[in-house]
C-alpha cells in the first residue's frame, strides 16, 4: 500500500514495472547510437580541426648529417729507373717508339786558328796541316775498320726441317719383331743434341709407341750431320728427329 502511494515506486502497478525489459534495452541502444554519432562527427568534418596543430604533428624530422669525407689517399711515388740504350757496351734497339723526341742543341764549334800570311804545312792563310792534313784524314776515314768479334752462342735451337738438310749418314732402324707381329706402326719423336762435329748427343724420346722407341734410339744414335755454322763458327744444335715405322703393305 505504501509502495503504490509513491510516484517513482517500483511496485507492481508502477509504470516502470509495466514497461518490461525491452524498454530498457531500447533505451541503451538509443544512448549508444547518440554517443557513436558524437564520436563520428569530428572524424567526418575534419575542416573544423585546427590545421596548424595537425601540420605540426606531421612535420618530418630533419635528415641525418652526411658522413664525413674519406681521408685523402697518400700519393704513390714510383721510382723511375734511368733508361739506357747501351747493354754490355753494345747499342740495343729501343722497345717502343717515343712519342716526343727531345732536340739536342750542341755548342758552336770554336773559331778556326788560321795562320795569316804564312804557310804551316799547307796553303797561305790556311789551317794547320792544310791539304796534307785533309788527305791524311780522308785516307784514315776510308780505311776498313775491324768489326768487334761477336761471341757465338754455345747451343742454338733449329727446326727438324733445317737439320734434315745437314744429314750425311742415316741408319735405318730395325723393325721390332713383336711390333711387326702385333701390327704396330707409327712415328717416334726424339729430342737430340747435335754437337759441333755433327754427332748425336743427349738423345731421348718425346713421344711414340713403347715397342718402337728403343729401336729408333739405337738407329738415330749412329746418324751423322754436317756441323751447323753460325757467324763462321760451328755451334751445337738442339732439334727434334722423327722416325717413322711403316708396315709393308699397310
PDB file of C-alpha atoms in Angstrom:
ATOM      1  CA  UNK A   1       0.000   0.000   0.000  1.00  0.00           C
ATOM      2  CA  UNK A   2       2.943   2.281   0.804  1.00  0.00           C
ATOM      3  CA  UNK A   3       4.668   1.449  -2.499  1.00  0.00           C
ATOM      4  CA  UNK A   4       1.582   2.414  -4.519  1.00  0.00           C
ATOM      5  CA  UNK A   5       1.466   5.856  -2.881  1.00  0.00           C
ATOM      6  CA  UNK A   6       4.927   6.848  -4.196  1.00  0.00           C
ATOM      7  CA  UNK A   7       5.341   8.367  -7.664  1.00  0.00           C
ATOM      8  CA  UNK A   8       8.529   6.565  -8.605  1.00  0.00           C
ATOM      9  CA  UNK A   9       7.880   3.428  -6.704  1.00  0.00           C
ATOM     10  CA  UNK A  10       8.775   0.112  -8.270  1.00  0.00           C
ATOM     11  CA  UNK A  11       5.631  -1.650  -7.265  1.00  0.00           C
ATOM     12  CA  UNK A  12       3.709  -3.980  -9.420  1.00  0.00           C
ATOM     13  CA  UNK A  13       1.304  -1.324 -10.600  1.00  0.00           C
ATOM     14  CA  UNK A  14       4.076   1.263 -11.352  1.00  0.00           C
ATOM     15  CA  UNK A  15       4.904   2.417 -14.902  1.00  0.00           C
ATOM     16  CA  UNK A  16       8.446   1.091 -14.648  1.00  0.00           C
ATOM     17  CA  UNK A  17       7.215  -2.331 -13.794  1.00  0.00           C
ATOM     18  CA  UNK A  18       4.724  -2.272 -16.632  1.00  0.00           C
ATOM     19  CA  UNK A  19       7.317  -1.264 -19.286  1.00  0.00           C
ATOM     20  CA  UNK A  20       9.232  -4.562 -19.189  1.00  0.00           C
ATOM     21  CA  UNK A  21      12.916  -5.396 -20.116  1.00  0.00           C
ATOM     22  CA  UNK A  22      12.597  -4.440 -23.802  1.00  0.00           C
ATOM     23  CA  UNK A  23      12.163  -0.779 -22.946  1.00  0.00           C
ATOM     24  CA  UNK A  24      15.469  -0.836 -21.048  1.00  0.00           C
ATOM     25  CA  UNK A  25      17.319  -2.471 -23.947  1.00  0.00           C
ATOM     26  CA  UNK A  26      15.865   0.037 -26.393  1.00  0.00           C
ATOM     27  CA  UNK A  27      16.962   2.891 -24.148  1.00  0.00           C
ATOM     28  CA  UNK A  28      20.534   1.597 -24.090  1.00  0.00           C
ATOM     29  CA  UNK A  29      20.618   1.224 -27.873  1.00  0.00           C
ATOM     30  CA  UNK A  30      19.444   4.825 -28.398  1.00  0.00           C
ATOM     31  CA  UNK A  31      22.047   6.155 -25.998  1.00  0.00           C
ATOM     32  CA  UNK A  32      24.817   4.126 -27.687  1.00  0.00           C
ATOM     33  CA  UNK A  33      23.748   5.480 -31.102  1.00  0.00           C
ATOM     34  CA  UNK A  34      23.929   9.050 -29.816  1.00  0.00           C
ATOM     35  CA  UNK A  35      27.405   8.503 -28.416  1.00  0.00           C
ATOM     36  CA  UNK A  36      28.561   6.979 -31.724  1.00  0.00           C
ATOM     37  CA  UNK A  37      27.226   9.968 -33.682  1.00  0.00           C
ATOM     38  CA  UNK A  38      29.094  12.334 -31.367  1.00  0.00           C
ATOM     39  CA  UNK A  39      32.337  10.393 -31.944  1.00  0.00           C
ATOM     40  CA  UNK A  40      31.961  10.242 -35.757  1.00  0.00           C
ATOM     41  CA  UNK A  41      31.186  13.946 -36.264  1.00  0.00           C
ATOM     42  CA  UNK A  42      34.831  15.131 -35.701  1.00  0.00           C
ATOM     43  CA  UNK A  43      36.132  12.379 -37.957  1.00  0.00           C
ATOM     44  CA  UNK A  44      33.801  13.256 -40.841  1.00  0.00           C
ATOM     45  CA  UNK A  45      34.054  17.045 -40.686  1.00  0.00           C
ATOM     46  CA  UNK A  46      37.863  17.496 -40.426  1.00  0.00           C
ATOM     47  CA  UNK A  47      37.744  21.155 -41.554  1.00  0.00           C
ATOM     48  CA  UNK A  48      36.819  22.191 -38.099  1.00  0.00           C
ATOM     49  CA  UNK A  49      40.011  20.760 -36.601  1.00  0.00           C
ATOM     50  CA  UNK A  50      42.996  23.133 -36.069  1.00  0.00           C
ATOM     51  CA  UNK A  51      45.135  22.728 -39.201  1.00  0.00           C
ATOM     52  CA  UNK A  52      48.292  24.258 -37.773  1.00  0.00           C
ATOM     53  CA  UNK A  53      48.250  21.881 -34.836  1.00  0.00           C
ATOM     54  CA  UNK A  54      47.734  18.893 -37.171  1.00  0.00           C
ATOM     55  CA  UNK A  55      50.538  20.005 -39.506  1.00  0.00           C
ATOM     56  CA  UNK A  56      52.846  20.370 -36.546  1.00  0.00           C
ATOM     57  CA  UNK A  57      52.484  16.662 -35.801  1.00  0.00           C
ATOM     58  CA  UNK A  58      53.099  15.709 -39.478  1.00  0.00           C
ATOM     59  CA  UNK A  59      56.402  17.575 -39.947  1.00  0.00           C
ATOM     60  CA  UNK A  60      59.171  15.121 -40.937  1.00  0.00           C
ATOM     61  CA  UNK A  61      62.312  15.087 -38.791  1.00  0.00           C
ATOM     62  CA  UNK A  62      65.462  16.644 -40.281  1.00  0.00           C
ATOM     63  CA  UNK A  63      67.676  14.270 -42.326  1.00  0.00           C
ATOM     64  CA  UNK A  64      70.765  12.842 -40.663  1.00  0.00           C
ATOM     65  CA  UNK A  65      74.044  14.647 -41.341  1.00  0.00           C
ATOM     66  CA  UNK A  66      76.110  13.288 -44.264  1.00  0.00           C
ATOM     67  CA  UNK A  67      79.078  11.049 -43.457  1.00  0.00           C
ATOM     68  CA  UNK A  68      82.487  12.730 -43.272  1.00  0.00           C
ATOM     69  CA  UNK A  69      84.573  12.641 -46.472  1.00  0.00           C
ATOM     70  CA  UNK A  70      87.199   9.873 -46.690  1.00  0.00           C
ATOM     71  CA  UNK A  71      90.784  10.858 -45.970  1.00  0.00           C
ATOM     72  CA  UNK A  72      92.883  11.816 -48.953  1.00  0.00           C
ATOM     73  CA  UNK A  73      94.991   8.980 -50.325  1.00  0.00           C
ATOM     74  CA  UNK A  74      98.711   9.388 -49.958  1.00  0.00           C
ATOM     75  CA  UNK A  75     100.436   9.995 -53.300  1.00  0.00           C
ATOM     76  CA  UNK A  76     102.251   6.949 -54.657  1.00  0.00           C
ATOM     77  CA  UNK A  77     105.826   7.714 -55.536  1.00  0.00           C
ATOM     78  CA  UNK A  78     107.280   5.380 -58.118  1.00  0.00           C
ATOM     79  CA  UNK A  79     110.968   5.115 -58.578  1.00  0.00           C
ATOM     80  CA  UNK A  80     111.921   5.954 -62.156  1.00  0.00           C
ATOM     81  CA  UNK A  81     114.828   3.948 -63.388  1.00  0.00           C
ATOM     82  CA  UNK A  82     117.023   5.752 -65.872  1.00  0.00           C
ATOM     83  CA  UNK A  83     116.649   4.132 -69.255  1.00  0.00           C
ATOM     84  CA  UNK A  84     119.740   3.439 -71.275  1.00  0.00           C
ATOM     85  CA  UNK A  85     120.208   2.052 -74.757  1.00  0.00           C
ATOM     86  CA  UNK A  86     123.649   0.528 -74.046  1.00  0.00           C
ATOM     87  CA  UNK A  87     123.891  -3.010 -72.696  1.00  0.00           C
ATOM     88  CA  UNK A  88     127.335  -4.541 -72.062  1.00  0.00           C
ATOM     89  CA  UNK A  89     128.940  -1.970 -74.284  1.00  0.00           C
ATOM     90  CA  UNK A  90     126.552  -2.676 -77.195  1.00  0.00           C
ATOM     91  CA  UNK A  91     123.834  -0.419 -78.514  1.00  0.00           C
ATOM     92  CA  UNK A  92     120.417  -2.106 -78.304  1.00  0.00           C
ATOM     93  CA  UNK A  93     117.315  -1.240 -80.299  1.00  0.00           C
ATOM     94  CA  UNK A  94     114.512   0.604 -78.440  1.00  0.00           C
ATOM     95  CA  UNK A  95     111.457  -1.464 -77.483  1.00  0.00           C
ATOM     96  CA  UNK A  96     108.931   1.312 -78.303  1.00  0.00           C
ATOM     97  CA  UNK A  97     108.822   4.443 -80.419  1.00  0.00           C
ATOM     98  CA  UNK A  98     108.979   7.540 -78.171  1.00  0.00           C
ATOM     99  CA  UNK A  99     106.103   9.996 -78.519  1.00  0.00           C
ATOM    100  CA  UNK A 100     108.313  13.047 -78.037  1.00  0.00           C
ATOM    101  CA  UNK A 101     111.856  13.448 -79.328  1.00  0.00           C
ATOM    102  CA  UNK A 102     113.995  15.923 -77.436  1.00  0.00           C
ATOM    103  CA  UNK A 103     116.089  18.238 -79.603  1.00  0.00           C
ATOM    104  CA  UNK A 104     119.779  18.275 -78.615  1.00  0.00           C
ATOM    105  CA  UNK A 105     121.424  21.596 -79.125  1.00  0.00           C
ATOM    106  CA  UNK A 106     125.153  21.343 -79.461  1.00  0.00           C
ATOM    107  CA  UNK A 107     127.560  24.111 -78.643  1.00  0.00           C
ATOM    108  CA  UNK A 108     129.029  26.077 -81.508  1.00  0.00           C
ATOM    109  CA  UNK A 109     132.434  24.996 -82.733  1.00  0.00           C
ATOM    110  CA  UNK A 110     135.343  27.225 -81.662  1.00  0.00           C
ATOM    111  CA  UNK A 111     136.761  29.551 -84.324  1.00  0.00           C
ATOM    112  CA  UNK A 112     139.487  28.114 -86.525  1.00  0.00           C
ATOM    113  CA  UNK A 113     143.071  29.084 -85.749  1.00  0.00           C
ATOM    114  CA  UNK A 114     144.189  30.064 -89.198  1.00  0.00           C
ATOM    115  CA  UNK A 115     147.676  31.341 -89.890  1.00  0.00           C
ATOM    116  CA  UNK A 116     147.514  34.622 -91.734  1.00  0.00           C
ATOM    117  CA  UNK A 117     150.214  35.339 -94.233  1.00  0.00           C
ATOM    118  CA  UNK A 118     152.221  32.154 -93.660  1.00  0.00           C
ATOM    119  CA  UNK A 119     152.435  28.558 -94.686  1.00  0.00           C
ATOM    120  CA  UNK A 120     152.088  25.924 -91.961  1.00  0.00           C
ATOM    121  CA  UNK A 121     152.039  22.610 -93.732  1.00  0.00           C
ATOM    122  CA  UNK A 122     149.573  23.945 -96.294  1.00  0.00           C
ATOM    123  CA  UNK A 123     148.493  26.962 -98.301  1.00  0.00           C
ATOM    124  CA  UNK A 124     148.900  30.588 -97.182  1.00  0.00           C
ATOM    125  CA  UNK A 125     146.238  31.692 -94.741  1.00  0.00           C
ATOM    126  CA  UNK A 126     145.051  28.080 -94.300  1.00  0.00           C
ATOM    127  CA  UNK A 127     144.725  25.972 -91.208  1.00  0.00           C
ATOM    128  CA  UNK A 128     147.493  23.953 -89.670  1.00  0.00           C
ATOM    129  CA  UNK A 129     148.003  20.812 -91.726  1.00  0.00           C
ATOM    130  CA  UNK A 130     146.451  22.274 -94.868  1.00  0.00           C
ATOM    131  CA  UNK A 131     145.973  19.939 -97.807  1.00  0.00           C
ATOM    132  CA  UNK A 132     148.240  17.270 -96.316  1.00  0.00           C
ATOM    133  CA  UNK A 133     146.088  17.007 -93.177  1.00  0.00           C
ATOM    134  CA  UNK A 134     142.917  16.747 -95.248  1.00  0.00           C
ATOM    135  CA  UNK A 135     144.417  13.970 -97.408  1.00  0.00           C
ATOM    136  CA  UNK A 136     145.610  12.011 -94.386  1.00  0.00           C
ATOM    137  CA  UNK A 137     142.198  12.422 -92.718  1.00  0.00           C
ATOM    138  CA  UNK A 138     140.429  11.132 -95.837  1.00  0.00           C
ATOM    139  CA  UNK A 139     142.753   8.105 -96.037  1.00  0.00           C
ATOM    140  CA  UNK A 140     142.224   7.325 -92.344  1.00  0.00           C
ATOM    141  CA  UNK A 141     138.437   7.588 -92.653  1.00  0.00           C
ATOM    142  CA  UNK A 142     138.352   5.336 -95.744  1.00  0.00           C
ATOM    143  CA  UNK A 143     140.463   2.602 -94.132  1.00  0.00           C
ATOM    144  CA  UNK A 144     138.390  -0.507 -93.218  1.00  0.00           C
ATOM    145  CA  UNK A 145     137.591  -0.784 -89.541  1.00  0.00           C
ATOM    146  CA  UNK A 146     137.805  -4.081 -87.730  1.00  0.00           C
ATOM    147  CA  UNK A 147     134.405  -5.258 -86.607  1.00  0.00           C
ATOM    148  CA  UNK A 148     134.116  -6.384 -82.980  1.00  0.00           C
ATOM    149  CA  UNK A 149     134.114 -10.115 -82.516  1.00  0.00           C
ATOM    150  CA  UNK A 150     130.640 -11.310 -81.536  1.00  0.00           C
ATOM    151  CA  UNK A 151     130.751 -14.402 -79.372  1.00  0.00           C
ATOM    152  CA  UNK A 152     128.769 -17.214 -80.952  1.00  0.00           C
ATOM    153  CA  UNK A 153     126.223 -18.955 -78.678  1.00  0.00           C
ATOM    154  CA  UNK A 154     127.161 -22.378 -77.324  1.00  0.00           C
ATOM    155  CA  UNK A 155     123.891 -24.005 -78.442  1.00  0.00           C
ATOM    156  CA  UNK A 156     121.008 -22.949 -80.698  1.00  0.00           C
ATOM    157  CA  UNK A 157     117.560 -24.439 -81.359  1.00  0.00           C
ATOM    158  CA  UNK A 158     116.989 -25.398 -85.009  1.00  0.00           C
ATOM    159  CA  UNK A 159     113.893 -26.911 -86.622  1.00  0.00           C
ATOM    160  CA  UNK A 160     113.925 -30.508 -87.824  1.00  0.00           C
ATOM    161  CA  UNK A 161     113.467 -29.378 -91.440  1.00  0.00           C
ATOM    162  CA  UNK A 162     116.726 -27.388 -91.397  1.00  0.00           C
ATOM    163  CA  UNK A 163     118.641 -30.161 -89.655  1.00  0.00           C
ATOM    164  CA  UNK A 164     117.436 -32.790 -92.152  1.00  0.00           C
ATOM    165  CA  UNK A 165     119.365 -30.954 -94.882  1.00  0.00           C
ATOM    166  CA  UNK A 166     122.612 -31.445 -92.918  1.00  0.00           C
ATOM    167  CA  UNK A 167     122.234 -35.243 -92.595  1.00  0.00           C
ATOM    168  CA  UNK A 168     125.151 -37.120 -94.222  1.00  0.00           C
ATOM    169  CA  UNK A 169     124.720 -40.631 -92.743  1.00  0.00           C
ATOM    170  CA  UNK A 170     121.387 -42.269 -91.903  1.00  0.00           C
ATOM    171  CA  UNK A 171     120.914 -45.711 -90.386  1.00  0.00           C
ATOM    172  CA  UNK A 172     117.519 -47.341 -90.909  1.00  0.00           C
ATOM    173  CA  UNK A 173     116.048 -48.682 -87.649  1.00  0.00           C
ATOM    174  CA  UNK A 174     115.203 -52.362 -87.338  1.00  0.00           C
ATOM    175  CA  UNK A 175     111.507 -53.089 -87.059  1.00  0.00           C
ATOM    176  CA  UNK A 176     110.942 -54.893 -83.729  1.00  0.00           C
ATOM    177  CA  UNK A 177     109.552 -58.408 -84.411  1.00  0.00           C
ATOM    178  CA  UNK A 178     106.950 -58.169 -81.654  1.00  0.00           C
ATOM    179  CA  UNK A 179     105.702 -54.848 -83.015  1.00  0.00           C
ATOM    180  CA  UNK A 180     105.557 -56.324 -86.501  1.00  0.00           C
ATOM    181  CA  UNK A 181     103.556 -59.293 -85.296  1.00  0.00           C
ATOM    182  CA  UNK A 182     101.191 -57.040 -83.390  1.00  0.00           C
ATOM    183  CA  UNK A 183     100.819 -54.813 -86.497  1.00  0.00           C
ATOM    184  CA  UNK A 184     102.034 -51.738 -84.587  1.00  0.00           C
ATOM    185  CA  UNK A 185     103.182 -48.756 -86.658  1.00  0.00           C
ATOM    186  CA  UNK A 186     103.557 -45.031 -86.201  1.00  0.00           C
ATOM    187  CA  UNK A 187     106.096 -42.274 -85.558  1.00  0.00           C
ATOM    188  CA  UNK A 188     108.633 -41.850 -82.773  1.00  0.00           C
ATOM    189  CA  UNK A 189     109.715 -38.265 -81.941  1.00  0.00           C
ATOM    190  CA  UNK A 190     113.177 -37.928 -80.362  1.00  0.00           C
ATOM    191  CA  UNK A 191     114.835 -34.901 -78.753  1.00  0.00           C
ATOM    192  CA  UNK A 192     118.514 -34.752 -79.689  1.00  0.00           C
ATOM    193  CA  UNK A 193     121.561 -32.514 -79.481  1.00  0.00           C
ATOM    194  CA  UNK A 194     123.913 -32.358 -82.443  1.00  0.00           C
ATOM    195  CA  UNK A 195     127.428 -31.488 -81.351  1.00  0.00           C
ATOM    196  CA  UNK A 196     129.841 -29.211 -83.190  1.00  0.00           C
ATOM    197  CA  UNK A 197     131.296 -32.157 -85.107  1.00  0.00           C
ATOM    198  CA  UNK A 198     127.836 -33.440 -86.159  1.00  0.00           C
ATOM    199  CA  UNK A 199     127.463 -36.432 -83.816  1.00  0.00           C
ATOM    200  CA  UNK A 200     124.296 -37.200 -81.799  1.00  0.00           C
ATOM    201  CA  UNK A 201     124.279 -36.497 -78.060  1.00  0.00           C
ATOM    202  CA  UNK A 202     121.691 -36.385 -75.251  1.00  0.00           C
ATOM    203  CA  UNK A 203     119.160 -38.433 -77.190  1.00  0.00           C
ATOM    204  CA  UNK A 204     115.815 -39.233 -75.522  1.00  0.00           C
ATOM    205  CA  UNK A 205     112.265 -39.989 -76.624  1.00  0.00           C
ATOM    206  CA  UNK A 206     109.463 -37.424 -76.585  1.00  0.00           C
ATOM    207  CA  UNK A 207     106.558 -39.494 -77.942  1.00  0.00           C
ATOM    208  CA  UNK A 208     105.860 -42.771 -79.684  1.00  0.00           C
ATOM    209  CA  UNK A 209     104.848 -46.382 -79.030  1.00  0.00           C
ATOM    210  CA  UNK A 210     106.966 -48.041 -76.296  1.00  0.00           C
ATOM    211  CA  UNK A 211     107.721 -51.039 -78.521  1.00  0.00           C
ATOM    212  CA  UNK A 212     109.225 -48.766 -81.220  1.00  0.00           C
ATOM    213  CA  UNK A 213     111.175 -46.238 -79.114  1.00  0.00           C
ATOM    214  CA  UNK A 214     114.291 -48.299 -78.352  1.00  0.00           C
ATOM    215  CA  UNK A 215     114.786 -49.348 -81.980  1.00  0.00           C
ATOM    216  CA  UNK A 216     114.515 -45.685 -83.079  1.00  0.00           C
ATOM    217  CA  UNK A 217     117.042 -44.550 -80.441  1.00  0.00           C
ATOM    218  CA  UNK A 218     119.572 -47.253 -81.432  1.00  0.00           C
ATOM    219  CA  UNK A 219     119.402 -46.215 -85.094  1.00  0.00           C
ATOM    220  CA  UNK A 220     119.438 -42.414 -84.653  1.00  0.00           C
ATOM    221  CA  UNK A 221     122.408 -42.592 -82.273  1.00  0.00           C
ATOM    222  CA  UNK A 222     124.501 -43.695 -85.323  1.00  0.00           C
ATOM    223  CA  UNK A 223     123.420 -40.793 -87.558  1.00  0.00           C
ATOM    224  CA  UNK A 224     125.928 -38.149 -88.639  1.00  0.00           C
ATOM    225  CA  UNK A 225     125.354 -34.497 -89.588  1.00  0.00           C
ATOM    226  CA  UNK A 226     127.365 -31.669 -91.047  1.00  0.00           C
ATOM    227  CA  UNK A 227     128.430 -29.059 -88.458  1.00  0.00           C
ATOM    228  CA  UNK A 228     125.983 -26.175 -88.132  1.00  0.00           C
ATOM    229  CA  UNK A 229     127.852 -22.927 -88.884  1.00  0.00           C
ATOM    230  CA  UNK A 230     126.782 -19.661 -87.211  1.00  0.00           C
ATOM    231  CA  UNK A 231     128.818 -16.459 -87.793  1.00  0.00           C
ATOM    232  CA  UNK A 232     131.570 -18.590 -89.243  1.00  0.00           C
ATOM    233  CA  UNK A 233     131.824 -20.780 -86.143  1.00  0.00           C
ATOM    234  CA  UNK A 234     130.363 -24.308 -85.701  1.00  0.00           C
ATOM    235  CA  UNK A 235     127.849 -24.489 -82.833  1.00  0.00           C
ATOM    236  CA  UNK A 236     125.839 -27.242 -81.159  1.00  0.00           C
ATOM    237  CA  UNK A 237     122.214 -27.644 -82.179  1.00  0.00           C
ATOM    238  CA  UNK A 238     119.082 -28.741 -80.299  1.00  0.00           C
ATOM    239  CA  UNK A 239     116.395 -30.252 -82.523  1.00  0.00           C
ATOM    240  CA  UNK A 240     113.776 -32.993 -82.838  1.00  0.00           C
ATOM    241  CA  UNK A 241     114.073 -36.080 -85.046  1.00  0.00           C
ATOM    242  CA  UNK A 242     111.061 -38.063 -86.247  1.00  0.00           C
ATOM    243  CA  UNK A 243     111.428 -41.754 -87.141  1.00  0.00           C
ATOM    244  CA  UNK A 244     108.511 -43.376 -88.991  1.00  0.00           C
ATOM    245  CA  UNK A 245     107.721 -47.110 -88.702  1.00  0.00           C
ATOM    246  CA  UNK A 246     105.520 -48.395 -91.535  1.00  0.00           C
ATOM    247  CA  UNK A 247     104.458 -51.963 -92.109  1.00  0.00           C
ATOM    248  CA  UNK A 248     104.905 -53.376 -95.591  1.00  0.00           C
ATOM    249  CA  UNK A 249     101.618 -53.272 -97.474  1.00  0.00           C
ATOM    250  CA  UNK A 250      99.986 -51.186 -94.731  1.00  0.00           C
TER     251      UNK A 250
END
